[in-house]
Amino acid sequence: MSTYQSGARAARIVCLAAFASLLAGGVQAKETLEKIKDNGVISLGVRDSSIPFNYNLGGVRQVGYVYDIEQKVVDEVKAQLKLAKLEVKEIPVTSQNRIPLLQNGTIDLECGSTTNNTERQKQVSFSTTFFIIGTRLLTAKDSGVKDFPDLKGKTVVTTAGTTSERLIRKMNDEKAMGMNIVSAKDHGQSLLMLESKRAVAFMMDDVLLYGERAKARNPGDWVVVGTAQSREAYGCMIRKDDASFKALVDGVITKLMKTGEIREMYKKWFLQPVPPKGLELGFALSPDMEELFKNPNDKAFE
């Protein structure tokens, strides 16, 4: 083999290795802000039924507490990149596919009800926290279920791909409770399981349970009960190690907290009537949230 052929072969090997590395890293070869500037498009992951955070009212009518935050991020992206026009694509995601769709570049940002934890931090980065919750149960007032020990031998529903699913399965195994655990596609399907009496309780983040109760056929029939099984921090998901985009998103959320604007947003979505039924969640600001507003951070609880 000639020196020229050897050099050419070596060059091909280097190119192939670089291409494989690019594929493995997905879109991370190009940072999100650069990608958005080049394409003139930002793709947002949106949720169908994460009331009151990010949910759909039919067609293209997307609303919610964190959806409003997401829109402020879009405004800041447009301003920082000095774009006269920025196309916004809204792509529905679920608890199961939200991380893969972020990693492969289908979406650039997901702000819904995603828990920031150390396991997920291996796959994605998280913004400054915008909400802190506990995991509890939604059940009928006359179900006899007051706390998690009452679930022994009963059917419980939770939403697939969530931390609640992991927690309830771990509890079932470790305490030999004999529960029949059903994993629904999304929160709406979990509520349907409950309303149709195919499950005695629905385990999920407490604030989401208040949202599901608000959209139930007869909200007064349902109560949120049980000792919180975890404290969890919600953040917007960003592709891993994308420092410039994380700094932008963090800056938007922190500014909302420091100026007090986020308190008005909280009041709008948690203490006043919300669509589609105009019902109040009545979810008062917790001590955890008060502390978060005073000292914004992106720390996970686990």
Short mmCIF file of C-alpha atoms in Angstrom, two decimals, residues 86-263:
data_model
loop_
_atom_site.label_atom_id
_atom_site.label_comp_id
_atom_site.label_asym_id
_atom_site.label_seq_id
_atom_site.Cartn_x
_atom_site.Cartn_y
_atom_site.Cartn_z
CA LEU A 86 -38.90 33.01 15.20
CA GLU A 87 -41.09 30.06 14.26
CA VAL A 88 -42.37 28.12 17.27
CA LYS A 89 -43.21 24.45 16.84
CA GLU A 90 -45.17 22.76 19.65
CA ILE A 91 -44.69 19.00 19.72
CA PRO A 92 -46.79 16.85 22.09
CA VAL A 93 -44.69 14.63 24.37
CA THR A 94 -45.46 12.03 27.02
CA SER A 95 -43.72 10.99 30.23
CA GLN A 96 -42.16 8.09 28.33
CA ASN A 97 -40.83 9.85 25.22
CA ARG A 98 -39.93 13.35 26.49
CA ILE A 99 -36.25 12.55 27.21
CA PRO A 100 -35.52 10.68 23.93
CA LEU A 101 -37.19 13.44 21.90
CA LEU A 102 -35.02 16.04 23.61
CA GLN A 103 -31.85 14.02 23.14
CA ASN A 104 -32.42 13.38 19.42
CA GLY A 105 -33.20 17.03 18.67
CA THR A 106 -36.92 16.69 17.94
CA ILE A 107 -37.58 19.21 20.72
CA ASP A 108 -35.27 21.90 22.10
CA LEU A 109 -36.99 22.48 25.45
CA GLU A 110 -39.53 20.65 27.61
CA CYS A 111 -41.27 22.56 30.40
CA GLY A 112 -44.07 20.49 31.87
CA SER A 113 -44.08 18.48 35.08
CA THR A 114 -40.73 16.74 34.81
CA THR A 115 -38.86 15.94 38.02
CA ASN A 116 -35.22 16.89 38.26
CA ASN A 117 -33.39 13.95 39.83
CA THR A 118 -29.84 12.61 39.78
CA GLU A 119 -30.71 9.68 37.52
CA ARG A 120 -32.19 11.93 34.83
CA GLN A 121 -29.25 14.33 35.15
CA LYS A 122 -27.16 11.61 33.50
CA GLN A 123 -29.25 12.10 30.35
CA VAL A 124 -30.33 15.76 30.33
CA SER A 125 -29.78 19.06 32.11
CA PHE A 126 -32.41 20.91 34.14
CA SER A 127 -33.18 24.58 34.52
CA THR A 128 -33.74 26.48 37.71
CA THR A 129 -36.61 24.77 39.57
CA PHE A 130 -40.05 26.29 39.05
CA PHE A 131 -42.10 24.04 41.37
CA ILE A 132 -41.69 21.71 44.37
CA ILE A 133 -44.21 18.93 45.06
CA GLY A 134 -44.93 15.78 47.10
CA THR A 135 -46.29 12.45 45.77
CA ARG A 136 -49.71 11.44 47.18
CA LEU A 137 -52.99 9.76 46.20
CA LEU A 138 -56.25 10.78 44.52
CA THR A 139 -59.17 8.61 45.57
CA ALA A 140 -62.94 8.69 46.02
CA LYS A 141 -64.19 10.23 49.27
CA ASP A 142 -65.92 6.96 50.16
CA SER A 143 -63.11 4.60 49.06
CA GLY A 144 -61.81 3.99 52.57
CA VAL A 145 -58.28 4.89 51.42
CA LYS A 146 -56.66 7.40 53.78
CA ASP A 147 -52.99 6.60 53.29
CA PHE A 148 -50.67 4.24 51.41
CA PRO A 149 -51.03 1.24 53.80
CA ASP A 150 -54.74 1.14 52.84
CA LEU A 151 -53.75 0.15 49.29
CA LYS A 152 -52.75 -3.39 50.29
CA GLY A 153 -54.24 -5.89 47.82
CA LYS A 154 -55.91 -3.15 45.75
CA THR A 155 -55.51 -1.85 42.20
CA VAL A 156 -53.61 1.41 41.92
CA VAL A 157 -52.99 3.45 38.77
CA THR A 158 -50.10 5.76 38.03
CA THR A 159 -48.70 7.33 34.88
CA ALA A 160 -46.02 5.42 32.97
CA GLY A 161 -42.50 6.84 32.93
CA THR A 162 -42.91 8.94 36.08
CA THR A 163 -41.11 8.91 39.41
CA SER A 164 -44.43 7.96 41.02
CA GLU A 165 -44.43 4.73 39.02
CA ARG A 166 -40.97 3.87 40.32
CA LEU A 167 -41.89 4.74 43.92
CA ILE A 168 -45.14 2.76 44.05
CA ARG A 169 -43.52 -0.33 42.49
CA LYS A 170 -40.64 -0.12 44.94
CA MET A 171 -43.09 0.18 47.86
CA ASN A 172 -45.08 -2.78 46.59
CA ASP A 173 -41.98 -4.98 46.40
CA GLU A 174 -40.33 -3.90 49.64
CA LYS A 175 -43.50 -4.05 51.77
CA ALA A 176 -45.11 -7.03 50.03
CA MET A 177 -48.39 -5.12 49.68
CA GLY A 178 -49.82 -7.23 46.85
CA MET A 179 -51.03 -4.21 44.90
CA ASN A 180 -52.04 -4.50 41.28
CA ILE A 181 -50.23 -1.53 39.74
CA VAL A 182 -51.47 -0.27 36.38
CA SER A 183 -49.39 2.20 34.35
CA ALA A 184 -51.47 4.49 32.13
CA LYS A 185 -50.16 6.43 29.12
CA ASP A 186 -50.81 9.88 30.61
CA HIS A 187 -52.51 11.60 33.52
CA GLY A 188 -55.82 11.81 31.66
CA GLN A 189 -55.93 8.04 31.21
CA SER A 190 -55.00 7.55 34.87
CA LEU A 191 -57.98 9.69 35.90
CA LEU A 192 -60.24 7.71 33.55
CA MET A 193 -59.11 4.48 35.24
CA LEU A 194 -60.07 5.99 38.58
CA GLU A 195 -63.44 7.39 37.47
CA SER A 196 -64.39 4.07 35.84
CA LYS A 197 -63.56 2.25 39.10
CA ARG A 198 -60.83 0.17 37.52
CA ALA A 199 -58.49 1.49 40.21
CA VAL A 200 -59.13 2.57 43.80
CA ALA A 201 -56.43 5.28 43.82
CA PHE A 202 -54.20 7.28 41.49
CA MET A 203 -50.67 8.02 42.71
CA MET A 204 -48.97 11.11 41.33
CA ASP A 205 -47.48 14.47 42.28
CA ASP A 206 -49.96 16.19 44.58
CA VAL A 207 -50.36 19.34 42.48
CA LEU A 208 -51.10 17.26 39.37
CA LEU A 209 -53.73 15.34 41.33
CA TYR A 210 -55.42 18.62 42.20
CA GLY A 211 -55.40 19.42 38.49
CA GLU A 212 -56.91 16.06 37.54
CA ARG A 213 -59.58 16.43 40.23
CA ALA A 214 -60.50 19.82 38.76
CA LYS A 215 -61.25 18.24 35.37
CA ALA A 216 -63.11 15.19 36.72
CA ARG A 217 -66.80 14.79 35.90
CA ASN A 218 -67.69 15.37 39.56
CA PRO A 219 -64.70 17.02 41.28
CA GLY A 220 -66.41 16.98 44.67
CA ASP A 221 -66.34 13.17 44.70
CA TRP A 222 -62.56 13.03 44.97
CA VAL A 223 -59.94 13.84 47.61
CA VAL A 224 -56.14 14.00 47.72
CA VAL A 225 -54.83 11.96 50.65
CA GLY A 226 -51.78 10.21 52.05
CA THR A 227 -48.39 10.95 53.49
CA ALA A 228 -46.12 12.42 50.80
CA GLN A 229 -43.71 9.73 49.63
CA SER A 230 -41.18 12.16 48.19
CA ARG A 231 -40.33 15.81 47.69
CA GLU A 232 -39.56 16.58 44.07
CA ALA A 233 -38.34 19.57 42.08
CA TYR A 234 -39.76 20.37 38.63
CA GLY A 235 -37.49 22.00 36.05
CA CYS A 236 -37.40 22.60 32.31
CA MET A 237 -35.35 19.98 30.45
CA ILE A 238 -32.45 21.09 28.26
CA ARG A 239 -29.99 18.97 26.31
CA LYS A 240 -27.09 17.90 28.49
CA ASP A 241 -24.05 20.17 28.79
CA ASP A 242 -25.60 22.99 26.75
CA ALA A 243 -24.39 25.78 29.04
CA SER A 244 -25.46 28.77 26.95
CA PHE A 245 -29.08 27.66 26.56
CA LYS A 246 -29.31 26.62 30.21
CA ALA A 247 -28.03 30.05 31.25
CA LEU A 248 -30.75 31.71 29.16
CA VAL A 249 -33.57 29.57 30.57
CA ASP A 250 -32.25 29.91 34.14
CA GLY A 251 -32.09 33.67 33.68
CA VAL A 252 -35.73 33.88 32.59
CA ILE A 253 -37.01 31.84 35.54
CA THR A 254 -34.79 33.57 38.10
CA LYS A 255 -35.89 37.01 36.88
CA LEU A 256 -39.56 36.03 37.23
CA MET A 257 -38.88 35.04 40.85
CA LYS A 258 -36.77 38.06 41.74
CA THR A 259 -39.26 40.56 40.29
CA GLY A 260 -42.24 38.81 41.90
CA GLU A 261 -43.96 38.30 38.55
CA ILE A 262 -44.06 34.55 39.14
CA ARG A 263 -46.30 35.09 42.18
#
